[in-house]
Every structure is written in structure tokens, then in C-alpha cells.
Short mmCIF file of N, CA and C in Angstrom, two decimals:
data_model
loop_
_atom_site.label_atom_id
_atom_site.label_comp_id
_atom_site.label_asym_id
_atom_site.label_seq_id
_atom_site.Cartn_x
_atom_site.Cartn_y
_atom_site.Cartn_z
N ARG A 15 5.74 -24.65 18.65
CA ARG A 15 5.19 -25.86 18.09
C ARG A 15 6.32 -26.80 17.73
N GLU A 16 6.15 -28.03 18.07
CA GLU A 16 7.16 -29.07 17.82
C GLU A 16 7.45 -29.26 16.34
N ASP A 17 6.45 -29.11 15.49
CA ASP A 17 6.66 -29.36 14.06
C ASP A 17 7.54 -28.31 13.39
N LEU A 18 7.75 -27.17 14.03
CA LEU A 18 8.60 -26.11 13.48
C LEU A 18 10.03 -26.16 14.00
N ARG A 19 10.27 -26.97 15.02
CA ARG A 19 11.59 -27.01 15.65
C ARG A 19 12.71 -27.30 14.65
N ALA A 20 12.56 -28.32 13.82
CA ALA A 20 13.61 -28.69 12.87
C ALA A 20 13.83 -27.57 11.84
N ALA A 21 12.77 -26.94 11.38
CA ALA A 21 12.89 -25.88 10.38
C ALA A 21 13.63 -24.67 10.94
N ILE A 22 13.55 -24.49 12.24
CA ILE A 22 14.19 -23.33 12.86
C ILE A 22 15.61 -23.65 13.33
N PHE A 23 15.77 -24.76 14.03
CA PHE A 23 17.04 -25.04 14.69
C PHE A 23 17.98 -25.97 13.94
N ASP A 24 17.50 -26.68 12.95
CA ASP A 24 18.34 -27.64 12.24
C ASP A 24 18.73 -27.19 10.84
N LYS A 25 18.55 -25.94 10.51
CA LYS A 25 18.84 -25.43 9.17
C LYS A 25 20.26 -24.92 9.01
N GLY A 26 21.02 -24.87 10.10
CA GLY A 26 22.40 -24.40 10.01
C GLY A 26 22.54 -22.89 9.99
N TRP A 27 21.54 -22.18 10.47
CA TRP A 27 21.63 -20.71 10.53
C TRP A 27 22.69 -20.32 11.54
N PRO A 28 23.41 -19.22 11.28
CA PRO A 28 24.40 -18.78 12.26
C PRO A 28 23.71 -18.28 13.53
N MET A 29 24.37 -18.47 14.65
CA MET A 29 23.82 -17.97 15.91
C MET A 29 23.93 -16.45 15.92
N THR A 30 22.88 -15.80 16.32
CA THR A 30 22.87 -14.34 16.38
C THR A 30 23.14 -13.90 17.81
N THR A 31 24.18 -13.10 17.98
CA THR A 31 24.52 -12.58 19.30
C THR A 31 23.81 -11.25 19.50
N TRP A 32 23.21 -11.08 20.67
CA TRP A 32 22.53 -9.83 20.99
C TRP A 32 23.42 -8.99 21.89
N HIS A 33 23.63 -7.73 21.51
CA HIS A 33 24.48 -6.82 22.27
C HIS A 33 23.64 -5.70 22.87
N ARG A 34 24.18 -5.06 23.87
CA ARG A 34 23.48 -3.93 24.50
C ARG A 34 23.67 -2.63 23.73
N ILE A 35 24.68 -2.57 22.90
CA ILE A 35 24.98 -1.35 22.14
C ILE A 35 24.06 -1.28 20.92
N GLU A 36 23.41 -0.14 20.72
CA GLU A 36 22.38 0.00 19.69
C GLU A 36 22.89 -0.34 18.29
N ALA A 37 24.07 0.12 17.93
CA ALA A 37 24.58 -0.14 16.58
C ALA A 37 24.74 -1.64 16.34
N PHE A 38 25.17 -2.38 17.35
CA PHE A 38 25.32 -3.83 17.21
C PHE A 38 23.96 -4.53 17.22
N GLN A 39 22.98 -3.97 17.93
CA GLN A 39 21.64 -4.54 17.92
C GLN A 39 21.05 -4.47 16.52
N ARG A 40 21.35 -3.41 15.80
CA ARG A 40 20.85 -3.29 14.42
C ARG A 40 21.43 -4.38 13.53
N VAL A 41 22.70 -4.69 13.72
CA VAL A 41 23.33 -5.77 12.94
C VAL A 41 22.66 -7.10 13.29
N SER A 42 22.37 -7.33 14.57
CA SER A 42 21.69 -8.57 14.97
C SER A 42 20.30 -8.65 14.37
N LEU A 43 19.57 -7.55 14.39
CA LEU A 43 18.23 -7.53 13.79
C LEU A 43 18.29 -7.77 12.29
N LYS A 44 19.31 -7.25 11.63
CA LYS A 44 19.47 -7.49 10.19
C LYS A 44 19.72 -8.96 9.92
N THR A 45 20.54 -9.61 10.75
CA THR A 45 20.80 -11.04 10.60
C THR A 45 19.53 -11.86 10.77
N ILE A 46 18.73 -11.51 11.77
CA ILE A 46 17.46 -12.21 12.01
C ILE A 46 16.50 -11.98 10.85
N ALA A 47 16.41 -10.74 10.35
CA ALA A 47 15.52 -10.43 9.24
C ALA A 47 15.92 -11.19 7.98
N GLU A 48 17.22 -11.28 7.70
CA GLU A 48 17.69 -12.03 6.54
C GLU A 48 17.26 -13.49 6.62
N ALA A 49 17.45 -14.10 7.79
CA ALA A 49 17.09 -15.51 7.96
C ALA A 49 15.59 -15.71 7.77
N LEU A 50 14.78 -14.81 8.33
CA LEU A 50 13.33 -14.93 8.17
C LEU A 50 12.91 -14.77 6.71
N LEU A 51 13.46 -13.77 6.03
CA LEU A 51 13.09 -13.55 4.64
C LEU A 51 13.52 -14.70 3.73
N LEU A 52 14.71 -15.24 3.99
CA LEU A 52 15.20 -16.34 3.15
C LEU A 52 14.36 -17.61 3.33
N CYS A 53 13.58 -17.70 4.39
CA CYS A 53 12.69 -18.84 4.60
C CYS A 53 11.28 -18.60 4.06
N SER A 54 11.00 -17.36 3.66
CA SER A 54 9.66 -17.05 3.17
C SER A 54 9.54 -17.39 1.69
N PRO A 55 8.34 -17.71 1.22
CA PRO A 55 8.16 -18.13 -0.17
C PRO A 55 8.62 -17.10 -1.21
N ASN A 56 8.51 -15.82 -0.92
CA ASN A 56 8.88 -14.80 -1.89
C ASN A 56 10.39 -14.63 -2.05
N TYR A 57 11.17 -15.09 -1.08
CA TYR A 57 12.61 -14.85 -1.09
C TYR A 57 13.45 -16.13 -1.01
N GLU A 58 12.83 -17.29 -0.87
CA GLU A 58 13.60 -18.52 -0.62
C GLU A 58 14.52 -18.90 -1.77
N ALA A 59 14.25 -18.41 -2.99
CA ALA A 59 15.11 -18.73 -4.13
C ALA A 59 16.38 -17.87 -4.15
N LEU A 60 16.43 -16.83 -3.34
CA LEU A 60 17.59 -15.94 -3.30
C LEU A 60 18.65 -16.47 -2.34
N SER A 61 19.88 -16.06 -2.57
CA SER A 61 20.94 -16.34 -1.61
C SER A 61 21.10 -15.11 -0.71
N LYS A 62 21.85 -15.27 0.36
CA LYS A 62 22.09 -14.15 1.27
C LYS A 62 22.78 -13.01 0.54
N GLU A 63 23.70 -13.35 -0.39
CA GLU A 63 24.42 -12.33 -1.15
C GLU A 63 23.49 -11.57 -2.10
N GLN A 64 22.49 -12.25 -2.62
CA GLN A 64 21.56 -11.59 -3.54
C GLN A 64 20.59 -10.67 -2.80
N MET A 65 20.31 -10.97 -1.54
CA MET A 65 19.33 -10.18 -0.80
C MET A 65 19.88 -8.79 -0.47
N ARG A 66 21.08 -8.71 0.04
CA ARG A 66 21.75 -7.45 0.35
C ARG A 66 20.92 -6.48 1.20
N LEU A 67 20.51 -6.92 2.36
CA LEU A 67 19.83 -6.02 3.28
C LEU A 67 20.84 -5.06 3.88
N TYR A 68 20.40 -3.88 4.23
CA TYR A 68 21.29 -2.94 4.91
C TYR A 68 20.48 -2.07 5.84
N VAL A 69 21.16 -1.53 6.82
CA VAL A 69 20.57 -0.59 7.76
C VAL A 69 21.13 0.78 7.39
N PRO A 70 20.28 1.78 7.14
CA PRO A 70 20.79 3.09 6.77
C PRO A 70 21.81 3.61 7.78
N GLY A 71 22.95 4.07 7.27
CA GLY A 71 23.99 4.62 8.11
C GLY A 71 24.96 3.60 8.69
N GLU A 72 24.78 2.31 8.39
CA GLU A 72 25.68 1.32 8.97
C GLU A 72 27.08 1.45 8.37
N VAL A 73 28.07 1.12 9.16
CA VAL A 73 29.46 1.31 8.76
C VAL A 73 29.81 0.46 7.54
N GLN A 74 29.25 -0.72 7.43
CA GLN A 74 29.56 -1.60 6.30
C GLN A 74 29.19 -0.97 4.96
N ARG A 75 28.29 -0.02 4.95
CA ARG A 75 27.87 0.63 3.71
C ARG A 75 28.73 1.86 3.38
N GLU A 76 29.52 2.29 4.33
CA GLU A 76 30.36 3.47 4.14
C GLU A 76 31.62 3.11 3.36
N ALA A 77 32.08 4.02 2.53
CA ALA A 77 33.35 3.84 1.84
C ALA A 77 34.45 4.31 2.78
N LEU A 78 35.19 3.37 3.32
CA LEU A 78 36.24 3.70 4.28
C LEU A 78 37.57 3.84 3.55
N ALA A 79 38.28 4.92 3.82
CA ALA A 79 39.57 5.16 3.19
C ALA A 79 40.35 6.17 4.01
N PHE A 80 41.66 6.09 3.88
CA PHE A 80 42.51 7.10 4.49
C PHE A 80 42.46 8.36 3.62
N PRO A 81 42.59 9.55 4.22
CA PRO A 81 42.53 10.78 3.42
C PRO A 81 43.72 10.93 2.46
N LYS A 82 44.83 10.26 2.76
CA LYS A 82 45.99 10.30 1.86
C LYS A 82 46.66 8.93 1.91
N PRO A 83 47.53 8.62 0.95
CA PRO A 83 48.19 7.31 0.95
C PRO A 83 48.94 7.05 2.26
N VAL A 84 48.93 5.79 2.68
CA VAL A 84 49.54 5.39 3.93
C VAL A 84 50.63 4.36 3.65
N VAL A 85 51.74 4.49 4.36
CA VAL A 85 52.83 3.51 4.27
C VAL A 85 52.86 2.74 5.58
N LEU A 86 52.88 1.45 5.49
CA LEU A 86 52.91 0.59 6.68
C LEU A 86 54.28 -0.07 6.76
N TRP A 87 54.93 0.14 7.88
CA TRP A 87 56.25 -0.45 8.10
C TRP A 87 56.11 -1.61 9.08
N ALA A 88 56.81 -2.70 8.80
CA ALA A 88 56.82 -3.85 9.69
C ALA A 88 58.26 -4.32 9.87
N SER A 89 58.60 -4.69 11.09
CA SER A 89 59.95 -5.12 11.39
C SER A 89 59.94 -6.57 11.85
N PRO A 90 60.80 -7.43 11.28
CA PRO A 90 60.88 -8.80 11.75
C PRO A 90 61.44 -8.88 13.19
N ALA A 91 62.02 -7.79 13.68
CA ALA A 91 62.57 -7.77 15.03
C ALA A 91 61.47 -7.53 16.07
N ASN A 92 60.29 -7.12 15.63
CA ASN A 92 59.20 -6.84 16.54
C ASN A 92 58.29 -8.08 16.59
N ALA A 93 58.31 -8.78 17.70
CA ALA A 93 57.53 -10.01 17.83
C ALA A 93 56.03 -9.74 17.91
N GLY A 94 55.64 -8.57 18.32
CA GLY A 94 54.20 -8.30 18.53
C GLY A 94 53.64 -7.49 17.46
#
């Protein structure tokens, strides 16, 4: 419908990339779900940070850490 075009395409939503890999598809679906919910009357007063949607088992929810302290060495002689 023409009357919905501006509400969908002119709101400044980020473009969602669709991938063939299942784990990335879940991230894309989460992005789409967030945008839809933030436009609905029950959630429109919230910000994206307040909504905090997550997919069970997603890497972003995992506490990532090295098993022991790590030292990182860098040399100004190494251009790369």
C-alpha cells in the first residue's frame, strides 16, 4: 500500500542483510523483529537499547574471555 511506504522506507531503519548461514539469519531476523516491535503501539516508547532482544545461544550473549591472562606484543617495525 502506498500510504505505508513512508512509514517503512523513510524512517531511517538500518538495512538488514540476509545471509545463507543460519546463525547470521537469526541476527537478521532479530533486527527485523526489533524494527517491527519498535513501530508497534506497545513498544514505540522504548529505545532499541531498552528492548534488548536476544536469540538463545547467540554469541553476543556469551561471556567471551581468554582462559588465562594474555600479553599482546606490537612492533613499530611491523607495518602489517
